[in-house]
mmCIF file with all atom_site columns, C-alpha atoms in Angstrom:
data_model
loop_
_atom_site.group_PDB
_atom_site.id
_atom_site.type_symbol
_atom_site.label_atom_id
_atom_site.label_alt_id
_atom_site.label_comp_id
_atom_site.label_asym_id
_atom_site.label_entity_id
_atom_site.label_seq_id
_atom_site.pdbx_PDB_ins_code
_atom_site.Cartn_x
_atom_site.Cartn_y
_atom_site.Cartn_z
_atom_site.occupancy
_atom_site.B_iso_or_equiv
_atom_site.pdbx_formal_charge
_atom_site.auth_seq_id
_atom_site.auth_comp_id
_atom_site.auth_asym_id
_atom_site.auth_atom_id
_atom_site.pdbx_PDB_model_num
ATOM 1   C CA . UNK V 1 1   ? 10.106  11.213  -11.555 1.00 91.00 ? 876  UNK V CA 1
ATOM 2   C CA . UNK V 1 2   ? 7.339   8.802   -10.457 1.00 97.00 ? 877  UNK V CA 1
ATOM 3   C CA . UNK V 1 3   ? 4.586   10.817  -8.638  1.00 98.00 ? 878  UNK V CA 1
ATOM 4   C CA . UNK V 1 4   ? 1.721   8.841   -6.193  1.00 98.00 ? 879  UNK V CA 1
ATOM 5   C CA . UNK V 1 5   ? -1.510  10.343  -5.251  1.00 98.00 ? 880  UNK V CA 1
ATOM 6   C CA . UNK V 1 6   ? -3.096  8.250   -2.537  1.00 98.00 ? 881  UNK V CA 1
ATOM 7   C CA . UNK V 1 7   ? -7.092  8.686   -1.801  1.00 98.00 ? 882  UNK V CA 1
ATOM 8   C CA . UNK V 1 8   ? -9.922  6.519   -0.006  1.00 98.00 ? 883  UNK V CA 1
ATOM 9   C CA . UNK V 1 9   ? -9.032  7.219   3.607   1.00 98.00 ? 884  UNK V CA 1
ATOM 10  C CA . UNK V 1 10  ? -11.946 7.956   6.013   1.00 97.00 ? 885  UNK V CA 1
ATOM 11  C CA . UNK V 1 11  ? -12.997 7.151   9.540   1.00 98.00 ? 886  UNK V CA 1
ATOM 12  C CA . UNK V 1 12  ? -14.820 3.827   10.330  1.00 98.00 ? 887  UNK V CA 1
ATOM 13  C CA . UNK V 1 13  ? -16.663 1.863   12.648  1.00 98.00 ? 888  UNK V CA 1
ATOM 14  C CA . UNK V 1 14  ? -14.511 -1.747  13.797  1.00 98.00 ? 889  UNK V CA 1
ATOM 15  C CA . UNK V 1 15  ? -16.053 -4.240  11.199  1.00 98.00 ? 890  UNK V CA 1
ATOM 16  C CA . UNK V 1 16  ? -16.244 -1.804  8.312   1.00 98.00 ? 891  UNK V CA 1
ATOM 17  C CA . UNK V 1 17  ? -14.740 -1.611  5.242   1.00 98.00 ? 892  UNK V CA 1
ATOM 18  C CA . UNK V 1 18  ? -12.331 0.703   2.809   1.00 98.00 ? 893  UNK V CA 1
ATOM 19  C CA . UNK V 1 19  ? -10.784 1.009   -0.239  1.00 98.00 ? 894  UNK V CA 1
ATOM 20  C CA . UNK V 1 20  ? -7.478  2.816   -0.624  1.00 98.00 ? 895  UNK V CA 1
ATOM 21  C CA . UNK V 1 21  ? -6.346  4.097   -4.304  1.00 98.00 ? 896  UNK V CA 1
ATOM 22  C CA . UNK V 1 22  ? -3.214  5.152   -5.448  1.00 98.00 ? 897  UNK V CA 1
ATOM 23  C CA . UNK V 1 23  ? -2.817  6.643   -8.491  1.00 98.00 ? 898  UNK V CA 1
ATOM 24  C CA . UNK V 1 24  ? 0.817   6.842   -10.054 1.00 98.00 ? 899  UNK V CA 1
ATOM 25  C CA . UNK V 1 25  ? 2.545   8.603   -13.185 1.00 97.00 ? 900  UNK V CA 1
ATOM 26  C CA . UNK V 1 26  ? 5.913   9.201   -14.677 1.00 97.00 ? 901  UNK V CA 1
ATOM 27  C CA . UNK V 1 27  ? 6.426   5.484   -15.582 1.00 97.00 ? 902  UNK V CA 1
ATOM 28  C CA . UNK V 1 28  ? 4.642   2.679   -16.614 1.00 95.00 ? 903  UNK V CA 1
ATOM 29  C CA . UNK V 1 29  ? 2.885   0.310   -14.371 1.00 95.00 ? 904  UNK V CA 1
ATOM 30  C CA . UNK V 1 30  ? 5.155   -2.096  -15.934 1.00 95.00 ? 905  UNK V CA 1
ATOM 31  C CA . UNK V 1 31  ? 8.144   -0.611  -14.363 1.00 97.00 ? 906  UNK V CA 1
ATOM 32  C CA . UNK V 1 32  ? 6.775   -0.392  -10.993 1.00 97.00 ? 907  UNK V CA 1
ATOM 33  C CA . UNK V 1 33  ? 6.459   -3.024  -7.988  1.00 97.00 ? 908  UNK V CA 1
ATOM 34  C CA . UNK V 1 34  ? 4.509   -1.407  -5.264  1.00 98.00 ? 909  UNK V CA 1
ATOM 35  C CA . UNK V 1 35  ? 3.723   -1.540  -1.839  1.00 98.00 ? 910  UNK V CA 1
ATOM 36  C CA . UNK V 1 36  ? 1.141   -0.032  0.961   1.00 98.00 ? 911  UNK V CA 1
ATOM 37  C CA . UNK V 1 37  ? 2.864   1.233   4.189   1.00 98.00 ? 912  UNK V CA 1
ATOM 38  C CA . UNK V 1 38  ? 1.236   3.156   7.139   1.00 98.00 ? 913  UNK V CA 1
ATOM 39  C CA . UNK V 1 39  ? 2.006   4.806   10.622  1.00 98.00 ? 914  UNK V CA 1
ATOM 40  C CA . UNK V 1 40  ? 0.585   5.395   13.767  1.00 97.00 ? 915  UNK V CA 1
ATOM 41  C CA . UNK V 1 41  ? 1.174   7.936   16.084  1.00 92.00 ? 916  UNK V CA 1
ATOM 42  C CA . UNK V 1 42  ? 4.646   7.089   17.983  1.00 94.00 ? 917  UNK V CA 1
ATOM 43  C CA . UNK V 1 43  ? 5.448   4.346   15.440  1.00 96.00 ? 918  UNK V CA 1
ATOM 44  C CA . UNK V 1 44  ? 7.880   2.897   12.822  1.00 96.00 ? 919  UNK V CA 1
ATOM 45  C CA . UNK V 1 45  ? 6.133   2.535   9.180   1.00 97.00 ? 920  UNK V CA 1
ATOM 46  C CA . UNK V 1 46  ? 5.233   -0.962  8.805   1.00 97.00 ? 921  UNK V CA 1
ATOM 47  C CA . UNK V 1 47  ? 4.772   -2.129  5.699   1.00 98.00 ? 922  UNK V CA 1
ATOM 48  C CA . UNK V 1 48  ? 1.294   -3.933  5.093   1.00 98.00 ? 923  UNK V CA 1
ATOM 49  C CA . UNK V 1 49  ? 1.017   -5.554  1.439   1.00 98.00 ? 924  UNK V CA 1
ATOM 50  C CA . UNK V 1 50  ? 3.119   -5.642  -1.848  1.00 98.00 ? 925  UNK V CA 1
ATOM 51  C CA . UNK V 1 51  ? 2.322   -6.178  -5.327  1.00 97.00 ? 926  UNK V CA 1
ATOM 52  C CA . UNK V 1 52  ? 4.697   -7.209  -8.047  1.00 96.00 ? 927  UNK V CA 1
ATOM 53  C CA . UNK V 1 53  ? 4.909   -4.686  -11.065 1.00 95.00 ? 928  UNK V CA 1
ATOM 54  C CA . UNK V 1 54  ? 2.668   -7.567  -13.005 1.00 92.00 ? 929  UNK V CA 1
ATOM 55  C CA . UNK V 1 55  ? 0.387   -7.772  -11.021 1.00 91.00 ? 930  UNK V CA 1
ATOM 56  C CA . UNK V 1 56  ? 0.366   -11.734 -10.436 1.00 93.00 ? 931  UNK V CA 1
ATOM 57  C CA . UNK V 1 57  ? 2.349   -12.103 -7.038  1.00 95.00 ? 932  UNK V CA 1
ATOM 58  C CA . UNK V 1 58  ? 1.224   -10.278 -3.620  1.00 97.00 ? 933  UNK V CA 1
ATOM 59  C CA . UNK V 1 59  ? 2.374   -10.348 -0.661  1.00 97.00 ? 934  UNK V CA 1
ATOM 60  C CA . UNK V 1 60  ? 1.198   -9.334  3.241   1.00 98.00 ? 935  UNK V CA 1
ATOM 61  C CA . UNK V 1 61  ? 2.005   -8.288  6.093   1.00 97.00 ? 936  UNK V CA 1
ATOM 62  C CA . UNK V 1 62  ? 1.012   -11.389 9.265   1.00 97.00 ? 937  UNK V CA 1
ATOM 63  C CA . UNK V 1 63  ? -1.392  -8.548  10.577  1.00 97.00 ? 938  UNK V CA 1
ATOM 64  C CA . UNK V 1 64  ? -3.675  -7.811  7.652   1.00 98.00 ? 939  UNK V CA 1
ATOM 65  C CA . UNK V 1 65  ? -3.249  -11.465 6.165   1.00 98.00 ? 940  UNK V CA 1
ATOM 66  C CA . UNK V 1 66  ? -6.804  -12.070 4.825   1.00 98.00 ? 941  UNK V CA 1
ATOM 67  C CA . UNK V 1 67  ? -8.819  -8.963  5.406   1.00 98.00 ? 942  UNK V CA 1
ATOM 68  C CA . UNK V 1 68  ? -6.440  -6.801  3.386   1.00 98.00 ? 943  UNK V CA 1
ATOM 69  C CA . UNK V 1 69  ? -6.542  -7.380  -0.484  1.00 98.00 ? 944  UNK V CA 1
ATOM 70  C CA . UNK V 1 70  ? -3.972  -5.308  -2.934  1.00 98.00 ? 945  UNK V CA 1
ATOM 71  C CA . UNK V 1 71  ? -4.371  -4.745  -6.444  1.00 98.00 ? 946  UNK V CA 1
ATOM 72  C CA . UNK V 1 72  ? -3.534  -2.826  -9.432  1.00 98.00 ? 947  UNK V CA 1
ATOM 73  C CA . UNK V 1 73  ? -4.485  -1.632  -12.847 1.00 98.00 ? 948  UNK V CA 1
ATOM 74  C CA . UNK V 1 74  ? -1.644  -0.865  -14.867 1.00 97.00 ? 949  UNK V CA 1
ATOM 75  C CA . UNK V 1 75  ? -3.782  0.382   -17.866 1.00 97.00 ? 950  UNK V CA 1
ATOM 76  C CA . UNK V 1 76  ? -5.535  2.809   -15.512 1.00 98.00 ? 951  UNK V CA 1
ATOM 77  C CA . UNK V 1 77  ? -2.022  3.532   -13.548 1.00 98.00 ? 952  UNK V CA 1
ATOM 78  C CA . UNK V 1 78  ? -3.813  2.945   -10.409 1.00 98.00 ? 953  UNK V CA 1
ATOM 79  C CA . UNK V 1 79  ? -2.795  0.746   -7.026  1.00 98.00 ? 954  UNK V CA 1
ATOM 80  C CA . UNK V 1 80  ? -5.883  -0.352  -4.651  1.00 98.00 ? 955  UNK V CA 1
ATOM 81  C CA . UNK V 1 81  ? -6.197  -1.559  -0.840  1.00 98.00 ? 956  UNK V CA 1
ATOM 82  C CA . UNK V 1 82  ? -9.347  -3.126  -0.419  1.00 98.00 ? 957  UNK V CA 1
ATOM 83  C CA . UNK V 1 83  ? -9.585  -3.139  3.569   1.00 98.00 ? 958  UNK V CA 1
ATOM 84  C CA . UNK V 1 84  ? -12.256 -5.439  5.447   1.00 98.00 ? 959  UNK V CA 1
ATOM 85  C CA . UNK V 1 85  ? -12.793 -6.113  8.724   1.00 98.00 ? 960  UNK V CA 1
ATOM 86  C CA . UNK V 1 86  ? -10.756 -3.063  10.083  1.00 98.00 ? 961  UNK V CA 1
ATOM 87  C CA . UNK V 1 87  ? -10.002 -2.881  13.528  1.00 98.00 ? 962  UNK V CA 1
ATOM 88  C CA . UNK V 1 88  ? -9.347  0.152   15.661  1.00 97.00 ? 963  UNK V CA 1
ATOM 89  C CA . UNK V 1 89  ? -5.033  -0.950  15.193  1.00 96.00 ? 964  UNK V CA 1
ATOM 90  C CA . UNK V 1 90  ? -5.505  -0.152  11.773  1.00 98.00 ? 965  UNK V CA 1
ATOM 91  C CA . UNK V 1 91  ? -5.854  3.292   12.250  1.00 98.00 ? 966  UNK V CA 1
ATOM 92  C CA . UNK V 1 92  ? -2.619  4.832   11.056  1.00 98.00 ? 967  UNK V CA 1
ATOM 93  C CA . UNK V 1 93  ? -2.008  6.739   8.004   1.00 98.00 ? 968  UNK V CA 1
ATOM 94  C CA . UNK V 1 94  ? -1.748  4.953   4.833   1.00 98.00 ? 969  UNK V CA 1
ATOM 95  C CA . UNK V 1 95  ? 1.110   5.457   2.177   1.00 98.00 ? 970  UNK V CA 1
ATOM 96  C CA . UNK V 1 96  ? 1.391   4.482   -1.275  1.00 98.00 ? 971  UNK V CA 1
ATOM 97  C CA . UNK V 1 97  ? 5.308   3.187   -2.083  1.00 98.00 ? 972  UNK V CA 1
ATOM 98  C CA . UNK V 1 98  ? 6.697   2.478   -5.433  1.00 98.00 ? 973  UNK V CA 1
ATOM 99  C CA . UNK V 1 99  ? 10.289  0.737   -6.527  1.00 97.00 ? 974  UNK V CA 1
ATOM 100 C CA . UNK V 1 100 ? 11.879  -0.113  -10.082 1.00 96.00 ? 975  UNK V CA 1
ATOM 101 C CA . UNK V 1 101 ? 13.939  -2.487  -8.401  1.00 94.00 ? 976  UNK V CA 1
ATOM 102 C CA . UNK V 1 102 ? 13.306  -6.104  -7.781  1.00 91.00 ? 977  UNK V CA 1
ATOM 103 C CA . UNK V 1 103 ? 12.454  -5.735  -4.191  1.00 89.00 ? 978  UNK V CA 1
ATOM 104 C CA . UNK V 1 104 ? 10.692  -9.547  -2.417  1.00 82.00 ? 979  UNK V CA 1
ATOM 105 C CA . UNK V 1 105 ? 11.797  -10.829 -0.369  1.00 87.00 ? 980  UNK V CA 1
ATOM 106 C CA . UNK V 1 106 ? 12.717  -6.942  1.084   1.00 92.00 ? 981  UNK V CA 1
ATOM 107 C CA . UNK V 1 107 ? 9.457   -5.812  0.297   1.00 96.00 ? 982  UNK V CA 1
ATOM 108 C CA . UNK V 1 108 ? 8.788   -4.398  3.897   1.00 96.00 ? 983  UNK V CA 1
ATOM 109 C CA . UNK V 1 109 ? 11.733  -2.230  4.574   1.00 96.00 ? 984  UNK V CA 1
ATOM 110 C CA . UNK V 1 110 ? 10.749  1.195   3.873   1.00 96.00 ? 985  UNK V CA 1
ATOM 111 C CA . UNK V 1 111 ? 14.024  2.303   3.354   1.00 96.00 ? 986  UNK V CA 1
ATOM 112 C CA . UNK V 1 112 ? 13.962  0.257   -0.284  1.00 95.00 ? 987  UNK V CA 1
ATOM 113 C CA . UNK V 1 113 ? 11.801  2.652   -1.435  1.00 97.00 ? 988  UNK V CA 1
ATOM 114 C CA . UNK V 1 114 ? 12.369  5.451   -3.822  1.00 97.00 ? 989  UNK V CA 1
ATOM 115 C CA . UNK V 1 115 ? 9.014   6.986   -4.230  1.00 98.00 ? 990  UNK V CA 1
ATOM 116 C CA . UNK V 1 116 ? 6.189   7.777   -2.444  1.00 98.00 ? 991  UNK V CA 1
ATOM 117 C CA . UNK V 1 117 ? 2.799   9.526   -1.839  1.00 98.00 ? 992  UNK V CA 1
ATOM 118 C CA . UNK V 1 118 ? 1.728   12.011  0.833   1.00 97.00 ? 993  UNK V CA 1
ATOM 119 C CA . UNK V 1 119 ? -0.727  9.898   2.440   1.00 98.00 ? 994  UNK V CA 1
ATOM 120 C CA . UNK V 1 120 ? -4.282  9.269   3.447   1.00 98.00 ? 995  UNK V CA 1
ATOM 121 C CA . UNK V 1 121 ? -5.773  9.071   6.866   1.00 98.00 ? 996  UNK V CA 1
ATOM 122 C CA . UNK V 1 122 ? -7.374  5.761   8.182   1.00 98.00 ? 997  UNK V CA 1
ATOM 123 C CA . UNK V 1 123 ? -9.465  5.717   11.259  1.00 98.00 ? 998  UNK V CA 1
ATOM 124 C CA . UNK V 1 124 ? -11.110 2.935   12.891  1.00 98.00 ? 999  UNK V CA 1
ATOM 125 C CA . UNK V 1 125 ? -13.261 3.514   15.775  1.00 95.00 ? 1000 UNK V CA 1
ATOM 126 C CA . UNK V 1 126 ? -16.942 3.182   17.354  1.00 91.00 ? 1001 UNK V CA 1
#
């Protein structure tokens, strides 16, 4: 059983910036390919970046493309969002998402996921 402990949310001003961590255990980083999702109020879970279980391939949603980075320690067992540039539509809580399978180019369907955390809240606002 693979368990994820997200952290880092907080409310922001438009401009600002945060960093998400997720920190996993039951299996080895190695094992893992992981993603960041999150929801607003009223919608679907979108996801916004994924990370191959090495570490060396990312990919992102069109929406946080270049203000969003995603990266991982696998020594430390621990998955980052670095967020810059937020903007109030990137308030929405943020989810931490983990897979054993192969999952690109499927990466963003939520419903390929097996694991996941309980969330943290982002808020962007003046």
């Amino acid at each position: 059983q693979v368990h994820l402990v997200e952290s880092g949310g907080d409310s922001v001003q438009p401009g600002g910036s945060l960093r998400l961590s997720c920190e996993f255990s039951g299996l080895p980083g190695s094992r893992l390919h992981m993603s960041w999702f999150r929801q607003a109020p009223g919608k679907e879970r979108e996801g916004v970046a994924h990370i191959y279980n090495s570490g060396f391939t990312t990919y992102y949603a069109d929406s946080v493309k270049g203000r969003f980075t995603v990266s991982r320690d696998n020594a430390k067992n621990m998955l980052y969002l670095q967020m810059n540039s937020l903007r109030p539509e990137d308030t929405a809580i943020y989810y931490c998402a983990a897979e054993t399978r192969f999952l690109a180019p499927n990466w963003s369907r939520a419903s390929m996921y097996t694991y996941w955390g309980q969330g943290t809240q982002v808020t962007v606002s003046v």
